[in-house]
XYZ file of C-alpha atoms in Angstrom:
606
model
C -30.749 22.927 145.683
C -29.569 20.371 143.342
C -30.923 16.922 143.973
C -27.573 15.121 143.530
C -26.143 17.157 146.441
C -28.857 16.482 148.936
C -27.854 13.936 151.180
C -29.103 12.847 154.589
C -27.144 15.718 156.631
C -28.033 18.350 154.096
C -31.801 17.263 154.354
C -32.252 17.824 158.003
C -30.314 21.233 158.623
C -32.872 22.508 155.640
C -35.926 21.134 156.590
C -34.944 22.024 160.776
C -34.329 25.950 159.006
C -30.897 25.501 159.720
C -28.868 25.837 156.274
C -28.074 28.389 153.557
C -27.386 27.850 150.225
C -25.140 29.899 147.963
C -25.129 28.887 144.140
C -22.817 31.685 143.318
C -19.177 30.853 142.744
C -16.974 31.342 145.938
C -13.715 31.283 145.815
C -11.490 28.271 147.912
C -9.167 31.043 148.535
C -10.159 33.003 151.545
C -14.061 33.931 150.111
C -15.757 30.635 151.132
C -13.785 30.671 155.066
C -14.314 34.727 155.121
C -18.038 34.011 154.461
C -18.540 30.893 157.038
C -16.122 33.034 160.020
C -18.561 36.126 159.438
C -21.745 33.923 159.224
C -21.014 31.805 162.743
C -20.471 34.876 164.644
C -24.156 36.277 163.421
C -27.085 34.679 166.331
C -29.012 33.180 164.050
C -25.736 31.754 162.189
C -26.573 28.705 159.556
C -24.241 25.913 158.012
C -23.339 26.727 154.583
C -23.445 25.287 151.686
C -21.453 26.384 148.868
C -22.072 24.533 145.572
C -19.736 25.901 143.109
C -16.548 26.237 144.867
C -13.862 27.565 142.111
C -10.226 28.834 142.430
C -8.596 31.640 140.436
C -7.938 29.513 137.448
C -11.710 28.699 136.945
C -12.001 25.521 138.336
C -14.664 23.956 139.781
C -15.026 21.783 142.920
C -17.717 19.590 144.778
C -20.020 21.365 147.490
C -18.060 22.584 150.392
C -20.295 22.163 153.304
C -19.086 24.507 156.659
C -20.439 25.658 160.136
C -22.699 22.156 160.157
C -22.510 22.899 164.136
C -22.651 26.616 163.990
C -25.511 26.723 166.147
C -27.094 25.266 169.231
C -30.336 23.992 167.232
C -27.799 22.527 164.887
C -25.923 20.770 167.557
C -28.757 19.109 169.325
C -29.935 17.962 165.740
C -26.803 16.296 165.005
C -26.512 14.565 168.354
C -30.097 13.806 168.367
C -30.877 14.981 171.660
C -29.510 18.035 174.230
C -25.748 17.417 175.505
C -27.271 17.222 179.105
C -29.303 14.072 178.358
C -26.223 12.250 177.453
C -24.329 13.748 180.211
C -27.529 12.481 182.242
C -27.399 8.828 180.737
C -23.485 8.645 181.610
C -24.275 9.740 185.029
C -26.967 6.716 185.563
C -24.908 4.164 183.465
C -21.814 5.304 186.651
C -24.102 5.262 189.360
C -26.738 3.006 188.309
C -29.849 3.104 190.701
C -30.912 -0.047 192.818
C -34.065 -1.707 190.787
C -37.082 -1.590 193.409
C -38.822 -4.131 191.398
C -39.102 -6.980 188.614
C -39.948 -4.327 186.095
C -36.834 -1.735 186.769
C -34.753 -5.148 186.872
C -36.315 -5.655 183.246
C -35.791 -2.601 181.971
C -31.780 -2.321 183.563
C -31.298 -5.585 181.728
C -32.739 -4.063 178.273
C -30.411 -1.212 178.705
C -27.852 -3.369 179.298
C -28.000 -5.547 176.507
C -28.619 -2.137 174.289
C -25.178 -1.277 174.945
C -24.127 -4.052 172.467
C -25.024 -1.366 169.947
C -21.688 0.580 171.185
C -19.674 -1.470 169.544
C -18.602 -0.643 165.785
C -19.676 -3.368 162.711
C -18.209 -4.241 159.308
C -20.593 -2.602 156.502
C -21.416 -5.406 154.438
C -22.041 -4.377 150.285
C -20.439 -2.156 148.573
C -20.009 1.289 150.747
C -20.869 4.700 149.236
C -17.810 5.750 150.330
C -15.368 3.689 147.973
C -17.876 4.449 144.951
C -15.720 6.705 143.075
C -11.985 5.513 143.091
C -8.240 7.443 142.318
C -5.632 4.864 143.059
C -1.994 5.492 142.615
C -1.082 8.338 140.681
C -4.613 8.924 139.610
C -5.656 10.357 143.127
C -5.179 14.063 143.172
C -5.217 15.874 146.578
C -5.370 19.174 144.643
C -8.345 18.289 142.954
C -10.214 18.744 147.123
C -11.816 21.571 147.165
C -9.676 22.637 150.903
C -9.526 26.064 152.323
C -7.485 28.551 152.508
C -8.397 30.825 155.555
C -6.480 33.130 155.925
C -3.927 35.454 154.278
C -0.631 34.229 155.455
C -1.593 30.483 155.947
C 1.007 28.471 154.391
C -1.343 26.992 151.918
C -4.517 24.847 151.727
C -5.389 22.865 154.928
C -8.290 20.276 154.953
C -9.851 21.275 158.825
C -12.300 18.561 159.147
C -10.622 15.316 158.454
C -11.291 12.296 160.705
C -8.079 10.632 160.795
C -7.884 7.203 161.342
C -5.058 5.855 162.685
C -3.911 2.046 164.493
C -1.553 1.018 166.827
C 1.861 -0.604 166.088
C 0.598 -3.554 167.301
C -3.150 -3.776 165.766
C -4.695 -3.969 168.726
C -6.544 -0.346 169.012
C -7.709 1.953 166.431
C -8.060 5.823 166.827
C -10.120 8.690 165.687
C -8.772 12.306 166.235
C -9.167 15.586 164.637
C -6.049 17.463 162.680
C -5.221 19.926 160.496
C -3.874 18.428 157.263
C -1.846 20.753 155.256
C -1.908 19.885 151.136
C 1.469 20.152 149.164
C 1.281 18.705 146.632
C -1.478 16.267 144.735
C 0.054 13.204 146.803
C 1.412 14.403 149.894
C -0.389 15.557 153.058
C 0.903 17.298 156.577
C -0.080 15.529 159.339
C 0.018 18.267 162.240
C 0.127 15.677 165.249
C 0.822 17.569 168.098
C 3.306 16.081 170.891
C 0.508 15.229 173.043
C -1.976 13.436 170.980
C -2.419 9.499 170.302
C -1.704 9.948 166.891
C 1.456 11.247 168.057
C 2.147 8.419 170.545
C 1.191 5.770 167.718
C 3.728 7.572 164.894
C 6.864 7.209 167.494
C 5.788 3.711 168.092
C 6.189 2.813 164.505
C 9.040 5.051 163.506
C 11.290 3.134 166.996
C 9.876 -0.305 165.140
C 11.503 1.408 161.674
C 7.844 1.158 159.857
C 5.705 3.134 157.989
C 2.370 3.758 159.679
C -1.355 3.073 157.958
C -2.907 6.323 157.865
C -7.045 7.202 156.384
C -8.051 10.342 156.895
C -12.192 10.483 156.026
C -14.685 13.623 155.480
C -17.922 14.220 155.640
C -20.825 11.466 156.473
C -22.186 11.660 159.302
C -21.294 14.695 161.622
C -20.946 13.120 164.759
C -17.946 11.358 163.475
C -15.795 14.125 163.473
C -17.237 15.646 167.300
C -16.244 12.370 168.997
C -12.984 12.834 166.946
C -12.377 15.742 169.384
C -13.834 14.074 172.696
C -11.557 13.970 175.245
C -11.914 9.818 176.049
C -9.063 7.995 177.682
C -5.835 6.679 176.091
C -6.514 3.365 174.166
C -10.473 3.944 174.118
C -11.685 4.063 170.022
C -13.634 7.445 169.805
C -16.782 5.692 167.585
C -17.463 3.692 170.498
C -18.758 7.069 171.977
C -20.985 7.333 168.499
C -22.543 4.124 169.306
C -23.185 5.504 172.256
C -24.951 8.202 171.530
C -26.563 7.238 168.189
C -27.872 3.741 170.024
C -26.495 2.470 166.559
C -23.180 0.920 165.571
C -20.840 3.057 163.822
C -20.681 0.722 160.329
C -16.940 0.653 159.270
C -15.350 -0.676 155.642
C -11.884 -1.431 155.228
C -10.092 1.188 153.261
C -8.547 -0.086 150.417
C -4.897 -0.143 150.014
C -3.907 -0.275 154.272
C -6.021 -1.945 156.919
C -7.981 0.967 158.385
C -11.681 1.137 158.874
C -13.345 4.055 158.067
C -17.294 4.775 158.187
C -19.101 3.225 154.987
C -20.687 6.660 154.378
C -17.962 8.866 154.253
C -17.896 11.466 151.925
C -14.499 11.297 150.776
C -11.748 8.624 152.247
C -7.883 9.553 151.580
C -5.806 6.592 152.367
C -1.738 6.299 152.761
C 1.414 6.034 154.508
C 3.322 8.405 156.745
C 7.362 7.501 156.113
C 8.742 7.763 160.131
C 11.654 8.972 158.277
C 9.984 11.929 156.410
C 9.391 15.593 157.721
C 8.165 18.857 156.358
C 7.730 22.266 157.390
C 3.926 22.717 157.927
C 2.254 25.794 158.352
C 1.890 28.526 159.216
C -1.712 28.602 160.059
C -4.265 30.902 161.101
C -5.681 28.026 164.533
C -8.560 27.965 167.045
C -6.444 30.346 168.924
C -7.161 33.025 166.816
C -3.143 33.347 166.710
C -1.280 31.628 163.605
C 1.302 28.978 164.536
C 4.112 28.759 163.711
C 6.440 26.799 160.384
C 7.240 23.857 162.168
C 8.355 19.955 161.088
C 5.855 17.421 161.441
C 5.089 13.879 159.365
C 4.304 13.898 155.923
C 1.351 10.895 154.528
C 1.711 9.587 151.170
C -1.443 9.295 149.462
C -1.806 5.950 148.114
C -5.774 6.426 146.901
C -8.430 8.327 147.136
C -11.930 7.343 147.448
C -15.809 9.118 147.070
C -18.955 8.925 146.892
C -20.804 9.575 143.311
C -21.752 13.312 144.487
C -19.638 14.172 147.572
C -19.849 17.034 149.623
C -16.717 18.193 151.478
C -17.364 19.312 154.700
C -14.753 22.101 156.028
C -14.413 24.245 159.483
C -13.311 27.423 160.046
C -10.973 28.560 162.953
C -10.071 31.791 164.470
C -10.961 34.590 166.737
C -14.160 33.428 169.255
C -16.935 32.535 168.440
C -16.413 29.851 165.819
C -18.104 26.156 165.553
C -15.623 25.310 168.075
C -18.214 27.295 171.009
C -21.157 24.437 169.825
C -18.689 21.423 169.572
C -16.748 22.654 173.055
C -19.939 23.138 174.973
C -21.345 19.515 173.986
C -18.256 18.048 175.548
C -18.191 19.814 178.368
C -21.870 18.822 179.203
C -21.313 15.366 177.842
C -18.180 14.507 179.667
C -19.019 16.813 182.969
C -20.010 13.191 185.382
C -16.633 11.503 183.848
C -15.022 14.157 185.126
C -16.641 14.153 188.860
C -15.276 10.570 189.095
C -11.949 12.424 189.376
C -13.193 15.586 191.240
C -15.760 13.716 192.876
C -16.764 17.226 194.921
C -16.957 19.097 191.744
C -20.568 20.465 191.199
C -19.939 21.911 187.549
C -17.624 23.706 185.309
C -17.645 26.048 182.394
C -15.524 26.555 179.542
C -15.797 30.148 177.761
C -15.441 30.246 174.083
C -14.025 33.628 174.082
C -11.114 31.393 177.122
C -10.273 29.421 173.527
C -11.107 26.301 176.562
C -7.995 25.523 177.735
C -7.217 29.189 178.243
C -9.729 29.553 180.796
C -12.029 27.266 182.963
C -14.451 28.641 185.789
C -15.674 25.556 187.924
C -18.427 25.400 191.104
C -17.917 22.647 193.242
C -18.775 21.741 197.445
C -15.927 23.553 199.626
C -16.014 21.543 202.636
C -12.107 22.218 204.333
C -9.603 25.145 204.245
C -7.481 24.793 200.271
C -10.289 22.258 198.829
C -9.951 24.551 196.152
C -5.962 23.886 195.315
C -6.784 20.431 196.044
C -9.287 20.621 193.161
C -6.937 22.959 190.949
C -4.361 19.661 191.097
C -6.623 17.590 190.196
C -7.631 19.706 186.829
C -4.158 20.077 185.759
C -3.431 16.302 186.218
C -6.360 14.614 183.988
C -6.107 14.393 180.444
C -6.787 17.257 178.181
C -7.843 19.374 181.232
C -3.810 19.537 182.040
C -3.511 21.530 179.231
C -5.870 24.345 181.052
C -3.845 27.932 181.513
C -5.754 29.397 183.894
C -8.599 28.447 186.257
C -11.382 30.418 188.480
C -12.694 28.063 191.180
C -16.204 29.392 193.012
C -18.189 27.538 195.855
C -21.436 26.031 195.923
C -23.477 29.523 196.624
C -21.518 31.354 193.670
C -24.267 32.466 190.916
C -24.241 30.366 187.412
C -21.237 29.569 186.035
C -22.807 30.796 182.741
C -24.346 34.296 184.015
C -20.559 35.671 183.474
C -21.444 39.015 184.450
C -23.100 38.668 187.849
C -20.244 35.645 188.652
C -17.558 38.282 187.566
C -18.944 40.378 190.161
C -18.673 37.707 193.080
C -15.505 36.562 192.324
C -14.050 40.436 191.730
C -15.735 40.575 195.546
C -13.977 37.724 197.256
C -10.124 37.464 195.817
C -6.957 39.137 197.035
C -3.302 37.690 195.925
C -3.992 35.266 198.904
C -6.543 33.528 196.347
C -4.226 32.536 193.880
C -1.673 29.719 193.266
C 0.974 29.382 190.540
C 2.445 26.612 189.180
C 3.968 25.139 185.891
C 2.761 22.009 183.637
C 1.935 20.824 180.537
C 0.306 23.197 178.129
C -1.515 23.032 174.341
C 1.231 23.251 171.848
C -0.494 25.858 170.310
C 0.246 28.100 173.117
C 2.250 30.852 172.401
C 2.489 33.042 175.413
C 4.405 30.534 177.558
C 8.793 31.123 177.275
C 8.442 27.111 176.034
C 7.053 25.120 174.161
C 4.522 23.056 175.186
C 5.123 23.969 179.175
C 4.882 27.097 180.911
C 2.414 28.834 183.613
C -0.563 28.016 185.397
C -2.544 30.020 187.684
C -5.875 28.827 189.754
C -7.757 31.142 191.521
C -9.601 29.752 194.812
C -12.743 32.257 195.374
C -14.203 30.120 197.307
C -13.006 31.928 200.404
C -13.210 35.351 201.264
C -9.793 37.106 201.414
C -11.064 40.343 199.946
C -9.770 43.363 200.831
C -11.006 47.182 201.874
C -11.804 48.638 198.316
C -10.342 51.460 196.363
C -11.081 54.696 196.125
C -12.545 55.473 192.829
C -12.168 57.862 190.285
C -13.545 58.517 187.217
C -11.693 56.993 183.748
C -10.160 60.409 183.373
C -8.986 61.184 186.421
C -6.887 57.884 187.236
C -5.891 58.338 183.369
C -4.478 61.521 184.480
C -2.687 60.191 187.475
C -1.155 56.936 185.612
C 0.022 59.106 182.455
C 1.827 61.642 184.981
C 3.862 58.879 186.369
C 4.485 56.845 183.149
C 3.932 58.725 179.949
C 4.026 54.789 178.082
C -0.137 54.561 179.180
C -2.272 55.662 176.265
C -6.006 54.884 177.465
C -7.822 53.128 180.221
C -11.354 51.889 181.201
C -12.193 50.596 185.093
C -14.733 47.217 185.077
C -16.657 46.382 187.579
C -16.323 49.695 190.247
C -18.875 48.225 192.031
C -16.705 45.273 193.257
C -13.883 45.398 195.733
C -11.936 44.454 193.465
C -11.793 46.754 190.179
C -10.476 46.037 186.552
C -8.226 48.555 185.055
C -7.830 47.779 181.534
C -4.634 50.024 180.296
C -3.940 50.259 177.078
C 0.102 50.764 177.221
C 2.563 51.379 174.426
C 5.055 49.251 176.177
C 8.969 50.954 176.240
C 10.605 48.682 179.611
C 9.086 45.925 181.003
C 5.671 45.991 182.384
C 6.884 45.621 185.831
C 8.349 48.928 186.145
C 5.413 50.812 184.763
C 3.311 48.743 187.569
C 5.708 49.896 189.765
C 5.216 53.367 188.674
C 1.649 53.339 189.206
C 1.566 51.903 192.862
C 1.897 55.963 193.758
C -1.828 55.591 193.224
C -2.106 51.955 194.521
C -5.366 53.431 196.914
C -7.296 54.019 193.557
C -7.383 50.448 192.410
C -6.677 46.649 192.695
C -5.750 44.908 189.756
C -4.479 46.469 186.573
C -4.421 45.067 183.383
C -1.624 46.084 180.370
C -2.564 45.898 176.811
C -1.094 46.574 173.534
C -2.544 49.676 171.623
C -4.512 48.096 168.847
C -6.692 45.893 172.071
C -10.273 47.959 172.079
C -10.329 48.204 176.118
C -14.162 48.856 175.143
C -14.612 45.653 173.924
C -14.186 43.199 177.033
C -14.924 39.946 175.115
C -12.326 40.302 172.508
C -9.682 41.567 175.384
C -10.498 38.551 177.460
C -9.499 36.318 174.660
C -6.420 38.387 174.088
C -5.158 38.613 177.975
C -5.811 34.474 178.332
C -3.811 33.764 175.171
C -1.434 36.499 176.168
C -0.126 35.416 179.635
C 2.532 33.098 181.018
C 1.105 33.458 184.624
C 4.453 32.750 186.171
C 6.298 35.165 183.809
C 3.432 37.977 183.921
C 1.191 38.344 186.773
C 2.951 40.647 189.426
C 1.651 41.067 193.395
C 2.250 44.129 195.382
C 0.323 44.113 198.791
C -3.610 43.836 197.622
C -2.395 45.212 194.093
C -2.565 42.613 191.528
C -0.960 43.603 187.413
C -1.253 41.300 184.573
C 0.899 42.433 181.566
C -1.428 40.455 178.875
C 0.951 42.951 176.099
C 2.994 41.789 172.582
C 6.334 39.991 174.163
C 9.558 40.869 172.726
C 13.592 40.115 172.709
C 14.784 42.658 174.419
C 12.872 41.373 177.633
C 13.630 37.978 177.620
C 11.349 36.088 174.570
C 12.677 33.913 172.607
C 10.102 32.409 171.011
C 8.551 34.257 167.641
C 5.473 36.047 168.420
C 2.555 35.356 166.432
C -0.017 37.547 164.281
C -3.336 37.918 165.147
C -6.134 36.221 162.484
C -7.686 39.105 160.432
C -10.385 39.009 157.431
C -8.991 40.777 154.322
C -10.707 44.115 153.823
C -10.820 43.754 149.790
C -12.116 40.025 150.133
C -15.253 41.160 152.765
C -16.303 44.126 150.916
C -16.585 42.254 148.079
C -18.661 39.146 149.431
C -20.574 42.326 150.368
C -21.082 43.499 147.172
C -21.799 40.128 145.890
C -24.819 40.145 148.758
C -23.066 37.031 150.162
C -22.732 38.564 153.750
C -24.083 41.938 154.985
C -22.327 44.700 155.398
C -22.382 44.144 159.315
C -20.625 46.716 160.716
C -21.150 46.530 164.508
C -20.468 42.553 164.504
C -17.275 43.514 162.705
C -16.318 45.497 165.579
C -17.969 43.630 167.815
C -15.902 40.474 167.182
C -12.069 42.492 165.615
C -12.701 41.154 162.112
C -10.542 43.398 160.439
């Protein structure tokens, strides 16, 4: 490794065994994400770093750092301690225990005054950060070495930028994590969706008729960028939660040609104005999802310089199909932010977010049933608290349910306690991302209340081939199917159905045999009904629970298939994020990756 790119982050992940380096050139094209999406899927998955990034024209970049929290080693490095010793601190700082004595009393007051150290500080010298500096015309967005991920993205996106934005009025600054789209060597997308504070700040300054100060910094020290994604309350700075954690001040220096702050050792800082009056078509883009969204208009930031240190590295994420960084970075806040959340649900015992539920596809939660629809009284309560509004679909399981995390044996007791008298539907606020829902941004919600037992008398099961046989002779449209669970009264059919009318009427078709299962489960073709992970992801990103779960007496159908025209959607359904063949095989060759085979089934890479 070359000395000039070892810096403090790069130090630890190598000496903790947690970082791979790759001196060959890699391409900012595809090679360098298709490497870092294969590599976080592996168990023993490392942060990369590549250090000499090129492009097609044979140029070279800085170090491209990725995956820095592909792991849970790597996650409890860069927090310095387990998420559940945070979560533990947050839960004593809410209900602080009664000193019994002079020396508790002492040692609450210590604490106390530690908190101080919350608080961000002004870096005093000269900041690594602002060593190197491109003002004007001189700074070159182009000259990042940014990703392109996948095939059909619209063009190079920076996917770890901390961007730093202020309120019309100066009063509150804010930290959040967005995908910034490069056009051109001074302009920058600014993908603020409709329900984020940099969102709320932009219309605040485009009603006033100004341009808002905008500083978008990478790299430095992780944490930065996870409390950019923490889900704290409005008007709450997110590097007050670094201080926090860290027991140290995040250090802040002014940028240079607006008044934001950014942290002193940043790798790179790009500072500018977004024009309220200026739009552009960003995207589309391969998201978290594992869907690509869609060309859309959103604010465009004029880059007015562009700061660095000597020897940056540029630290980049990769998102797609489950599991990504996002499962490491997703389970810390869940931990972390699981007693802020009980001060809402104060009966709530814990909750779990699945990676392969993309989060706010899919929540399971335990908490203490004590009266008759506790649960829907707890269901409200998710889907009326910040980001956990935005959650599709949610499984709620009393106190005597197994681990939230043991999915298989949990599966089992839920799949042994629901009938369509367990669930409740409703309609609210959902991730703009979402495509499934008939709008934007609002659609569908189901909750799922197994914390009573309205199961019913069980089917009568027959093998895979037999109720294949019965299903095809009554609707010709079902290729292939695969019961979960037989053991349960309440089976999984996944069907695999090349869909020719709408779903409805081929459940309806099927209810001839409604004594040989429960609830039934429609597909497209190309969904492995072998693989259950990968057609869990698809069936929670699939589904408008209003639009497409359908209840006949104890039979239950969810038509998790493509949606089209002809049936009522008017949205444009997206593509699916997949790996190019030609670009894999030869990272292979190249001895980059392996030549994995089962994890690229495993996980639909191709």
């Amino acid at each position: 490794m070359q000395n000039e790119w070892q810096n403090e982050w790069i130090i630890k992940l190598s000496k903790a065994g947690l970082l791979r380096v790759i001196d060959e050139p890699c391409d900012i094209d595809l090679e360098i994400a298709h490497a870092s999406y294969i590599e976080v899927k592996k168990d023993d998955s490392k942060a990369l770093l590549f250090t000499r990034p090129t492009d097609q024209d044979g140029n070279f970049y800085p170090p491209v750092l990725t995956n820095i929290f592909g792991s849970f080693k790597a996650l409890n490095l860069i927090l310095g301690r387990k998420p559940d010793e945070i979560a533990k601190e947050i839960e004593n700082l809410l209900k602080p225990k009664k000193p019994a004595n002079l020396g508790e009393k002492l040692d609450f007051l210590r604490y106390l005054i530690s908190l101080r150290k919350v608080f961000t500080t002004k870096f005093k010298g000269n900041a690594p950060c602002q060593e190197l500096k491109f003002m004007g015309e001189n700074a070159d967005l182009t000259k990042l070495p940014a990703l392109k991920t996948w095939q059909k993205d619209g063009g190079r996106f920076i996917t770890m930028g901390q961007v730093y934005t202020k309120d019309l009025h100066g009063n509150t600054q804010n930290l959040g994590m967005y995908r910034l789209q490069i056009y051109d060597k001074n302009r920058l997308g600014m993908h603020w969706q409709i329900h984020k504070d940099g969102a709320n700040f932009y219309n605040d300054y485009k009603k006033a008729g100004l341009k808002m100060p905008v500083s978008v910094a990478i790299g430095g020290d992780p944490l930065y960028i996870w409390c950019g994604q923490a889900p704290l309350p409005k008007g709450i700075f997110e590097l007050l939660l670094y201080g926090f954690i860290r027991k140290s001040p995040a250090k802040l220096v002014k940028s240079l040609t607006n008044d934001i702050l950014v942290p002193y050792d940043s790798d790179f800082v790009i500072e500018g104005f977004v024009d309220t009056n200026e739009l552009e078509f960003e995207g589309p883009f391969g998201d978290h999802t594992g869907f690509y969204t869609p060309v859309l208009p959103f604010p465009v930031m004029r880059v007015s310089a562009i700061t660095s240190k000597k020897s940056p590295v540029f630290h980049a994420t990769v998102v797609g199909k489950p599991p990504l960084e996002d499962k490491f970075m997703g389970y810390a806040t869940e931990r972390i932010f699981l007693p802020l959340f009980k001060t809402s649900a104060p009966d709530l015992i814990d909750y779990k977010m699945p990676e392969n539920g993309v989060f706010h596809n899919l929540i399971l939660a335990k908490f203490d049933a004590k009266y008759p629809a506790h649960a829907k009284q707890l269901m409200h309560a998710f889907w009326g608290v910040g980001q956990m509004s935005f959650v599709k679909h949610a499984i709620f399981v009393d106190s005597k349910a197994p681990d939230l995390g043991d999915y298989e044996t949990l599966a089992r007791y839920v799949l042994d306690r629901i009938s369509p008298k367990s669930l409740l539907f409703s309609e609210g606020v959902c991730d703009q991302l979402d495509h499934a829902s008939p709008n934007a941004c609002f659609g569908g919600k189901l909750g799922v209340d197994a914390s009573s037992d309205f199961s019913p008398n069980p089917p009568e099961i027959l093998s895979d081939d037999e109720l294949l046989a019965k299903f095809k002779s009554v609707c010709a449209e079902i290729l292939d199917l695969k019961q979960y669970f037989t053991d349960t009264k309440n089976p999984v059919v996944l069907v695999n159905l090349d869909k020719k009318e709408h779903a409805k009427a081929s459940f309806e078709r099927i209810l001839k045999f409604a004594n040989h299962f429960k609830i039934v489960i429609f597909t497209d073709p190309k969904n492995s009904i072998n693989n259950l992970y990968i057609s869990i992801w698809r069936i929670v990103n699939n589904i408008d629970a209003n639009r497409d779960i359908f209840v006949n007496g104890d039979q239950i159908c969810i038509d998790a298939t493509t949606k089209f025209a002809w049936e009522g959607y008017e949205r444009e359904w997206p593509d699916e994020t997949l790996c190019d063949k030609s670009i894999v095989e030869n990272l292979i060759k190249r001895q980059i990756i392996d030549d994995d085979k089962e994890l690229f089934l495993k996980f639909d890479i191709f």
